Tab-separated table of C-alpha atoms in Angstrom:
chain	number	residue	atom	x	y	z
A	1	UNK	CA	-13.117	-1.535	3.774
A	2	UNK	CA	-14.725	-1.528	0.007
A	3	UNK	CA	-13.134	-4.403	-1.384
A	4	UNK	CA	-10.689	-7.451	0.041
A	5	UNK	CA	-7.229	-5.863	-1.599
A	6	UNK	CA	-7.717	-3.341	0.772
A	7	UNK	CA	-7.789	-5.598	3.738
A	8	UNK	CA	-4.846	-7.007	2.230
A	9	UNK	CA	-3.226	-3.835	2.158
A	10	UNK	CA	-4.248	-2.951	5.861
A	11	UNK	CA	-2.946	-6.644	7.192
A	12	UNK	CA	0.270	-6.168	5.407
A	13	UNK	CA	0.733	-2.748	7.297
A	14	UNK	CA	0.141	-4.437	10.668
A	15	UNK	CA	2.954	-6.726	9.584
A	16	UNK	CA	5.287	-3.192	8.737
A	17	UNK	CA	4.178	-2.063	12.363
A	18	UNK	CA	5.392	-5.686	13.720
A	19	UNK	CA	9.134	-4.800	12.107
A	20	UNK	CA	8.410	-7.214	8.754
A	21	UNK	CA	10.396	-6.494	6.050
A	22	UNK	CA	9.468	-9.630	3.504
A	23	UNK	CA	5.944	-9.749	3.096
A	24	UNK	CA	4.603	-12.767	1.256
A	25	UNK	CA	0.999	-12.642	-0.386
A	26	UNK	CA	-0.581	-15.324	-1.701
A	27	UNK	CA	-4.036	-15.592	-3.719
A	28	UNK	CA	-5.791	-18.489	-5.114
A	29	UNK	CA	-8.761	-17.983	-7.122
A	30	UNK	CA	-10.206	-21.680	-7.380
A	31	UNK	CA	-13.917	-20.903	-9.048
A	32	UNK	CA	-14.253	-24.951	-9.501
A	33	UNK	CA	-13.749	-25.609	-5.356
A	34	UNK	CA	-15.688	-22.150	-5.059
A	35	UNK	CA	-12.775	-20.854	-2.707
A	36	UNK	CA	-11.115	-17.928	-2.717
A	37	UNK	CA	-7.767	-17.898	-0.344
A	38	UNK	CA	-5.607	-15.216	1.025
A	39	UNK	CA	-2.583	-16.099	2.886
A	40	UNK	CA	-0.481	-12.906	4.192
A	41	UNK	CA	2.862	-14.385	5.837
A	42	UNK	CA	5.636	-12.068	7.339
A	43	UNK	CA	8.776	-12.112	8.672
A	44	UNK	CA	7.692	-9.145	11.841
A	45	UNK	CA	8.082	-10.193	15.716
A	46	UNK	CA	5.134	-12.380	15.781
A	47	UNK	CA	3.050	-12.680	19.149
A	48	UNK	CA	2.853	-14.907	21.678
A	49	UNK	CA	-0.008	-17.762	21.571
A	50	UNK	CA	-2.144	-15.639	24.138
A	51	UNK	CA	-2.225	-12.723	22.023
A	52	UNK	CA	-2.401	-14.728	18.375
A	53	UNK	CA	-5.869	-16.543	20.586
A	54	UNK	CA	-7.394	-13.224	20.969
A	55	UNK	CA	-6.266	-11.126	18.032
A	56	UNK	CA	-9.100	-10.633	16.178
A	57	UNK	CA	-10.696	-9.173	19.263
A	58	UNK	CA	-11.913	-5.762	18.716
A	59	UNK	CA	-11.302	-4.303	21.874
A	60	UNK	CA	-7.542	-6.417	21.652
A	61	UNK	CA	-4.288	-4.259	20.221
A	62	UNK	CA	-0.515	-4.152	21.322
A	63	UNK	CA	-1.115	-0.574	20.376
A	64	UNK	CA	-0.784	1.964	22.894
A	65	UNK	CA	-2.344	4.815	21.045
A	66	UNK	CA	-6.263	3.722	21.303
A	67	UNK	CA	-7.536	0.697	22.771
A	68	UNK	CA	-9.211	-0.977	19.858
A	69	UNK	CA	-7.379	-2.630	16.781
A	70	UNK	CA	-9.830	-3.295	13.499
A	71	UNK	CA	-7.581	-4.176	11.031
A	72	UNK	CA	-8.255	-7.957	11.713
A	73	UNK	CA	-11.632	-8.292	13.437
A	74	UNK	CA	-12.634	-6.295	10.155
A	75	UNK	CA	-11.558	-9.068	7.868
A	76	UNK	CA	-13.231	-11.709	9.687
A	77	UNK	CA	-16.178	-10.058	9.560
A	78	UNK	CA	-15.745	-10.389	5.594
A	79	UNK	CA	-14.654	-13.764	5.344
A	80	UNK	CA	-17.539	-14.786	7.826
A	81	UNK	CA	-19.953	-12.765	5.752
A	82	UNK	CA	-18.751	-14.435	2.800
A	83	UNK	CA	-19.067	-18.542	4.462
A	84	UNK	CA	-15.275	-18.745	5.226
A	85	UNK	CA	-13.091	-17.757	8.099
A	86	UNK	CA	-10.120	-16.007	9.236
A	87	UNK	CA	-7.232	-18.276	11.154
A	88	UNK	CA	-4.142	-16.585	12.506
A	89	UNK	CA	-0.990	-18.693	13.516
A	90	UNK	CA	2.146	-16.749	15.028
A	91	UNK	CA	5.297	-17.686	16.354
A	92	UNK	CA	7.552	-15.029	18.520
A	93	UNK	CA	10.791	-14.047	17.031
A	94	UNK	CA	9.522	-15.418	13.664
A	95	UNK	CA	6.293	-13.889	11.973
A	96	UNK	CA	2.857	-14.407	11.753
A	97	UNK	CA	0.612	-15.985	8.676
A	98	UNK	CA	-2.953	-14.171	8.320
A	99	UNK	CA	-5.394	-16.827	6.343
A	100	UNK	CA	-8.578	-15.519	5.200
A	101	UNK	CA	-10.857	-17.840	3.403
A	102	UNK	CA	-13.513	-16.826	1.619
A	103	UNK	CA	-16.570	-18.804	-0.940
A	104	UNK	CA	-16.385	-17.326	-4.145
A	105	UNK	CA	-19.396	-17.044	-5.276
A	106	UNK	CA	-21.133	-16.018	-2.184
A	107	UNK	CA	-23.302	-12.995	-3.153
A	108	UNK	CA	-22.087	-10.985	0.265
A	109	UNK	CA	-18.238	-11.538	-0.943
A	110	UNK	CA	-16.535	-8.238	-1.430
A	111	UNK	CA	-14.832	-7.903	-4.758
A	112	UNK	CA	-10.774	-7.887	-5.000
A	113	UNK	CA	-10.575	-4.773	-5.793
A	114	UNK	CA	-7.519	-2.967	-7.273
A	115	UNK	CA	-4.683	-5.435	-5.576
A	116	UNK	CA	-2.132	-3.728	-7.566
A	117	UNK	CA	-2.512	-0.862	-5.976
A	118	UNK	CA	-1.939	-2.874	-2.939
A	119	UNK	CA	1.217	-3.808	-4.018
A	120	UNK	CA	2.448	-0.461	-5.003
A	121	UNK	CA	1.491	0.984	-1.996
A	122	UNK	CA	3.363	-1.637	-0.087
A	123	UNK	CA	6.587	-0.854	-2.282
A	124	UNK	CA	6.529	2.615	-1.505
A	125	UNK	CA	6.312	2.256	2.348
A	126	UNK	CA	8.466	4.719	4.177
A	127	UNK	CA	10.324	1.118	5.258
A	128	UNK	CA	11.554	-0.731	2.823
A	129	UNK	CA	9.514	-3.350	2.393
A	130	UNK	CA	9.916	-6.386	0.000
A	131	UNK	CA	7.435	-8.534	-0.983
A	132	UNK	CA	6.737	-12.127	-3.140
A	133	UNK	CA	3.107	-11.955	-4.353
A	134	UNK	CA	1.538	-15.010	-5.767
A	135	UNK	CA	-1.559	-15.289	-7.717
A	136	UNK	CA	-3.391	-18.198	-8.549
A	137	UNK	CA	-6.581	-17.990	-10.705
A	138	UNK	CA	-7.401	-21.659	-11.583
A	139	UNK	CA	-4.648	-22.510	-13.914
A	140	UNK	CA	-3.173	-19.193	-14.491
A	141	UNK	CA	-0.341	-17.884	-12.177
A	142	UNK	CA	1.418	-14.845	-11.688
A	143	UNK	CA	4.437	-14.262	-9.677
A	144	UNK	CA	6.228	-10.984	-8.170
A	145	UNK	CA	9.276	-11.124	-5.873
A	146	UNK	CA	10.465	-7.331	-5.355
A	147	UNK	CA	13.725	-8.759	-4.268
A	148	UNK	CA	14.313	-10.705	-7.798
A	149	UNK	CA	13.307	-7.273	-9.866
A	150	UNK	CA	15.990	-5.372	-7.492
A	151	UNK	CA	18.694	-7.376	-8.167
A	152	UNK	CA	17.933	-8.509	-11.704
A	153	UNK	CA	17.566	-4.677	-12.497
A	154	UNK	CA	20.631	-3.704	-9.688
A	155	UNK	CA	18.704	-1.454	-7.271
A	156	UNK	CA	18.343	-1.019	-4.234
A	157	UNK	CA	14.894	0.187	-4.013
A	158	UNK	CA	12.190	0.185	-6.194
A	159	UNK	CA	10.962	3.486	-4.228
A	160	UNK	CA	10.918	5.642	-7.264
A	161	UNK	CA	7.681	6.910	-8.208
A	162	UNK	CA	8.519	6.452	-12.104
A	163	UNK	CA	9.657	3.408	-11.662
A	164	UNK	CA	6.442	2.482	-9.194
A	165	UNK	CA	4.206	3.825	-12.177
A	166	UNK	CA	5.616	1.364	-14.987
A	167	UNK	CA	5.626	-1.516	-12.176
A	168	UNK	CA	1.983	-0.669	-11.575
A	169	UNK	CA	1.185	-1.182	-15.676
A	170	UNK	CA	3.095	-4.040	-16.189
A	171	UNK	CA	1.505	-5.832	-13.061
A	172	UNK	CA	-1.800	-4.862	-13.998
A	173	UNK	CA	-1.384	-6.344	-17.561
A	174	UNK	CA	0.069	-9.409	-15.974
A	175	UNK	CA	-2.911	-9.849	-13.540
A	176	UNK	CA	-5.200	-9.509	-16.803
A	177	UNK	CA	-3.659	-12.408	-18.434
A	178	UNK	CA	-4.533	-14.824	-16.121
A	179	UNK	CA	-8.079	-13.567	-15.303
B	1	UNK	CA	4.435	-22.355	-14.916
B	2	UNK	CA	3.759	-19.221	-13.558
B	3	UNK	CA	3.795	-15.721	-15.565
B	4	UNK	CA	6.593	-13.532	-14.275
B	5	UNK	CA	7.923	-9.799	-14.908
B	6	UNK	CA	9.688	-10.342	-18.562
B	7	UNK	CA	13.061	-9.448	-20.351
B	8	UNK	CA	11.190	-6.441	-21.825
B	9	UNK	CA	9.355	-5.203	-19.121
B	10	UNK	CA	12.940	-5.261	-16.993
B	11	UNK	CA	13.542	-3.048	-20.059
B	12	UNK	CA	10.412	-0.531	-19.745
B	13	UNK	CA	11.883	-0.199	-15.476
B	14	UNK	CA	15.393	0.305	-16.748
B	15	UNK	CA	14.296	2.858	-19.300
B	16	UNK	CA	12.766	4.945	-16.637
B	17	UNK	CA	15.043	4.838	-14.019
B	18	UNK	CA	17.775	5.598	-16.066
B	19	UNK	CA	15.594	8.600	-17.080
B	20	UNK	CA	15.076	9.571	-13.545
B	21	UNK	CA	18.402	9.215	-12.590
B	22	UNK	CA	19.894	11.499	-15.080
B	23	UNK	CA	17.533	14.257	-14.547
B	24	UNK	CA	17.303	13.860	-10.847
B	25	UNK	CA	19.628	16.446	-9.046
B	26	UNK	CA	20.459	15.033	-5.728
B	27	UNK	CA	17.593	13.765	-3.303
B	28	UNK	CA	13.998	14.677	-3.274
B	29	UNK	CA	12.834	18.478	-2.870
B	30	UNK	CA	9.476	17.351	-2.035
B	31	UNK	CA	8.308	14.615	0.400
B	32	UNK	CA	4.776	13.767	0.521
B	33	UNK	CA	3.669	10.779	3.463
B	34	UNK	CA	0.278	9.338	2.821
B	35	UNK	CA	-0.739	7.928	6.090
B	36	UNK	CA	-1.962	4.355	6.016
B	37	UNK	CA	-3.214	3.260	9.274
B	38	UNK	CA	-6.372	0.851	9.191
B	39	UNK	CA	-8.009	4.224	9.999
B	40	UNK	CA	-6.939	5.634	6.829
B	41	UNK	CA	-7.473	3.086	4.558
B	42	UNK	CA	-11.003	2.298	5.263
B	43	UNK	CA	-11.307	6.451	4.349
B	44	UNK	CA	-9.553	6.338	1.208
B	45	UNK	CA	-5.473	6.845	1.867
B	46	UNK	CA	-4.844	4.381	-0.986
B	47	UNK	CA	-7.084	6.347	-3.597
B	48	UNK	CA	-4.893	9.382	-2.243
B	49	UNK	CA	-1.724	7.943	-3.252
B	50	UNK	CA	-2.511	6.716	-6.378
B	51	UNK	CA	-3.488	10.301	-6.859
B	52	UNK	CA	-0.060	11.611	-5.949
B	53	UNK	CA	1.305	9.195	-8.369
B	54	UNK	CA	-0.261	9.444	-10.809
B	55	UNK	CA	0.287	13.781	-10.398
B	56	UNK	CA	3.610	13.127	-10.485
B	57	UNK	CA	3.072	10.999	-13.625
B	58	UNK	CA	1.420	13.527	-15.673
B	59	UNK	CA	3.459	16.989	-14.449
B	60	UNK	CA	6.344	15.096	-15.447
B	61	UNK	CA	8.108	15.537	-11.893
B	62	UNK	CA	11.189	14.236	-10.960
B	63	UNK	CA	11.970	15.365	-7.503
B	64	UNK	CA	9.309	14.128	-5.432
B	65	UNK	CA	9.647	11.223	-2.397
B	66	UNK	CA	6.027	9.610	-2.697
B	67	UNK	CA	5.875	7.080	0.110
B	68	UNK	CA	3.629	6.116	3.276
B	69	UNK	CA	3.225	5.345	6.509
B	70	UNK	CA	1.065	4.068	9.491
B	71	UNK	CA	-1.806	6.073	11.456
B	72	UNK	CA	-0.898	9.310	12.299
B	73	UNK	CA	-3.313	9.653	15.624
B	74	UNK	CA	-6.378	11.297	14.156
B	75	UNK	CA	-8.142	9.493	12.186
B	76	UNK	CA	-11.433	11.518	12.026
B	77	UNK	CA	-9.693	13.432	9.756
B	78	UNK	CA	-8.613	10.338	7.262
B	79	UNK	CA	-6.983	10.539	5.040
B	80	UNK	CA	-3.955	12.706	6.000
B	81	UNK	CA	-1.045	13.244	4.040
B	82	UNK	CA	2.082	15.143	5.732
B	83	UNK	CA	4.066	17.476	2.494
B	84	UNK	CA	7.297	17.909	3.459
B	85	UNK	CA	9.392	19.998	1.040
B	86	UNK	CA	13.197	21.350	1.096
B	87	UNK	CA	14.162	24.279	3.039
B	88	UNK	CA	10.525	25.114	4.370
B	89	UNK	CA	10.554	25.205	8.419
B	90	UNK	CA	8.354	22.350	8.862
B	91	UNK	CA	5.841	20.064	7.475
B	92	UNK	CA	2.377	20.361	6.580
B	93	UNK	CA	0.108	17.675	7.101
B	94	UNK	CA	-3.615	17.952	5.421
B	95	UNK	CA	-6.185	16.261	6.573
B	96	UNK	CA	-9.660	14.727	4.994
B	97	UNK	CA	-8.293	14.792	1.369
B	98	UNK	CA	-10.010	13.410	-2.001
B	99	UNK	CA	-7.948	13.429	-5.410
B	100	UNK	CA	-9.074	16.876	-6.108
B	101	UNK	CA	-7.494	18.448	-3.513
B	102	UNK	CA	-4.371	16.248	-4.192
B	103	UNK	CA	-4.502	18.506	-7.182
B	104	UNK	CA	-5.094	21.782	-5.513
B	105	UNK	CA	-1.715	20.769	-3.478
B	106	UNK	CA	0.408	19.946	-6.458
B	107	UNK	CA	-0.894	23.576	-8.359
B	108	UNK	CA	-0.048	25.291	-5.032
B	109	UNK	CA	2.030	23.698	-2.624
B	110	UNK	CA	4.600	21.561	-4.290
B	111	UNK	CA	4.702	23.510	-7.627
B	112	UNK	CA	4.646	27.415	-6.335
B	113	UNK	CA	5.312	26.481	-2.761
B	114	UNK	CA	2.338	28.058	-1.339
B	115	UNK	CA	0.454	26.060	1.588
B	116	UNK	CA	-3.159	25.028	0.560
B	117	UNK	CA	-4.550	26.413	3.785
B	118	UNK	CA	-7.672	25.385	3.984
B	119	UNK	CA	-6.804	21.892	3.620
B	120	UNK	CA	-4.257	21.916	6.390
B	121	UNK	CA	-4.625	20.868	9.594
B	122	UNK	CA	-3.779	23.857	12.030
B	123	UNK	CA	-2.011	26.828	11.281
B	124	UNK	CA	0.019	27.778	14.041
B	125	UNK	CA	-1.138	27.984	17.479
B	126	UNK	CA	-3.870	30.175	19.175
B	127	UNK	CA	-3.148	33.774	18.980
B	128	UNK	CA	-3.762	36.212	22.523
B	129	UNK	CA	-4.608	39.880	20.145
C-alpha cells in the first residue's frame, strides 16, 4: 500500500466482508502532539477475543479462500515503521474499532494520500454502505455522514456515479479548507 | 465547529441527480465491478475506479452502474474489473488493468459493445480441433 488512505480503504472493506453497513472514520491530524490517529469503527459481526488477540497475524484470516490475511498485519507494519502502533478491540454481535497510530513527522510515515477517493470508493460498494467520516487537522474539522446527505437530499443511495463525482469535488474542497 | 456539506453544495447533488434522473431510462445498461480485495488495492483497483468515473464523467454517460466489490480469487492478475452489460450472455471480467485500458474498454466494450480481448481474462474454454 502507497499511502495510509489506502489502508483505510482496505480496513473498511474487511469491515463490508464482516456484514458492516455504518462505517465510521475518524482522523486527527495533531502536528503540535506530533500524532497522527486513525480510528476505523464498524457496525460488522465482530470476532471473538481469541481471534481480535491474533488478528494482525499474517498467516491468521476467517477467510477460507487462502490462508493468509494482509489487510491488517500490513498496517501495522506502517504504523510501527512510523513509531506508533496498531490496537484492535472487537466485540461479537457488535463491531470492531481498528486504531492505527502513527508520529507525524516521522520521515518513514506514508503520506495520506487521496482519502477522498477512499470515501467514494466506499459509497459506491456493491453493498450499501454508509459512512460518518471525521477529520481533524489541529483546529480545523470536517464532517461527512452519508446518512445525513441521503435524507437531507431524499435518497436512498448516493450510488450514482454523477452524483459520486460532485460528492468527490465538494469533499475535496472541504478537506482543503482545513489543511 | 466543524465544516460540513453546505446549503449550496446539497444544491450542486440535487442539480445532478435530477439531471440523471430525467435522462436515465430505467436501470443501468452497463455494470462495471472493480474488485477491491486487499489484493487489489495494493495493485491499483482504486486508481481503476476513479478511472471509470471519471470516463463516465467526461463521455457524458448516463447508464452505467459503477460500483465494487471484494477479491475476486486471483489476485496475480490485480486489478480486475468484471463489465457486465444488458442483454450480453455473460460477463467479462479483465484482469491487470491501468487507466489506459479503462479507456480502451469504454471506446470498445461499453460504447460499441465489442469485448477488449486482449484484456480479458479467458475466452471460452479449450478447444479439441
Amino acid at each position: 500500500m502507497q499511502d495510509i488512505s489506502l489502508h483505510i480503504l482496505d480496513i473498511a472493506e474487511n469491515s463490508i466482508k464482516a456484514g458492516a453497513n455504518f462505517i465510521e472514520i475518524a482522523i486527527n491530524e495533531d502536528t503540535e502532539k506530533n500524532s497522527l490517529t486513525i480510528e476505523i469503527r464498524d457496525n460488522g459481526k465482530g470476532m471473538s477475543s481469541e481471534m481480535a488477540a491474533k488478528v494482525k497475524d499474517p498467516f491468521t484470516t476467517s477467510r477460507t479462500e487462502r490462508k493468509v490475511g494482509l489487510g491488517l498485519s500490513l498496517l501495522e507494519q506502517a504504523a510501527i515503521a512510523a513509531g506508533g502502533k496498531v490496537t484492535v478491540e472487537s466485540e461479537e454481535g457488535k463491531g470492531t474499532t481498528v486504531k492505527a497510530e502513527f508520529m507525524y513527522d516521522h520521515i518513514d510515515r506514508k503520506p495520506m494520500g487521496k482519502i477522498t477517493d477512499t470515501l467514494i470508493s466506499l459509497l459506491s460498494n456493491e453493498n450499501n454502505i454508509d459512512i460518518k467520516y471525521t477529520h481533524k487537522k489541529n483546529t480545523g474539522e470536517f464532517e461527512f455522514v452519508s446518512t445525513q446527505l441521503k435524507s437531507l437530499l431524499g435518497l436512498n443511495s448516493l450510488k450514482d456515479s454523477k452524483v459520486l463525482i460532485v460528492l468527490k469535488e465538494i469533499i475535496n474542497s472541504k478537506l482543503e479548507e482545513i489543511s | 465547529m466543524a465544516s460540513k456539506i453546505s446549503i449550496e453544495d446539497l444544491a450542486k447533488i440535487r442539480k445532478e441527480t435530477l439531471r440523471t434522473m430525467n435522462l436515465r431510462e430505467g436501470s443501468g445498461k452497463v455494470k462495471m465491478n472493480v474488485h477491491m480485495g486487499t489484493c487489489g488495492i495494493a495493485a491499483g483497483a482504486r486508481k481503476i475506479l476513479e478511472a471509470v468515473l471519471s470516463e463516465v464523467e467526461t463521455r457524458g454517460l448516463n447508464d452505467i452502474i459503477v460500483t465494487n466489490s471484494g477479491c475476486a480469487g486471483l489476485c496475480s492478475q490485480e486489478p480486475m474489473m468484471t463489465v457486465e452489460v444488458y442483454n450480453e450472455p455473460a460477463p467479462v471480467k479483465y484482469v491487470s488493468l491501468t487507466p489506459e485500458k479503462v479507456k480502451k474498454i469504454f471506446d470498445s466494450h461499453v460504447l460499441k459493445g465489442e469485448i477488449v480481448k486482449e484484456y480479458a481474462l479467458a475466452l471460452g474454454s479449450e478447444t479439441t480441433v
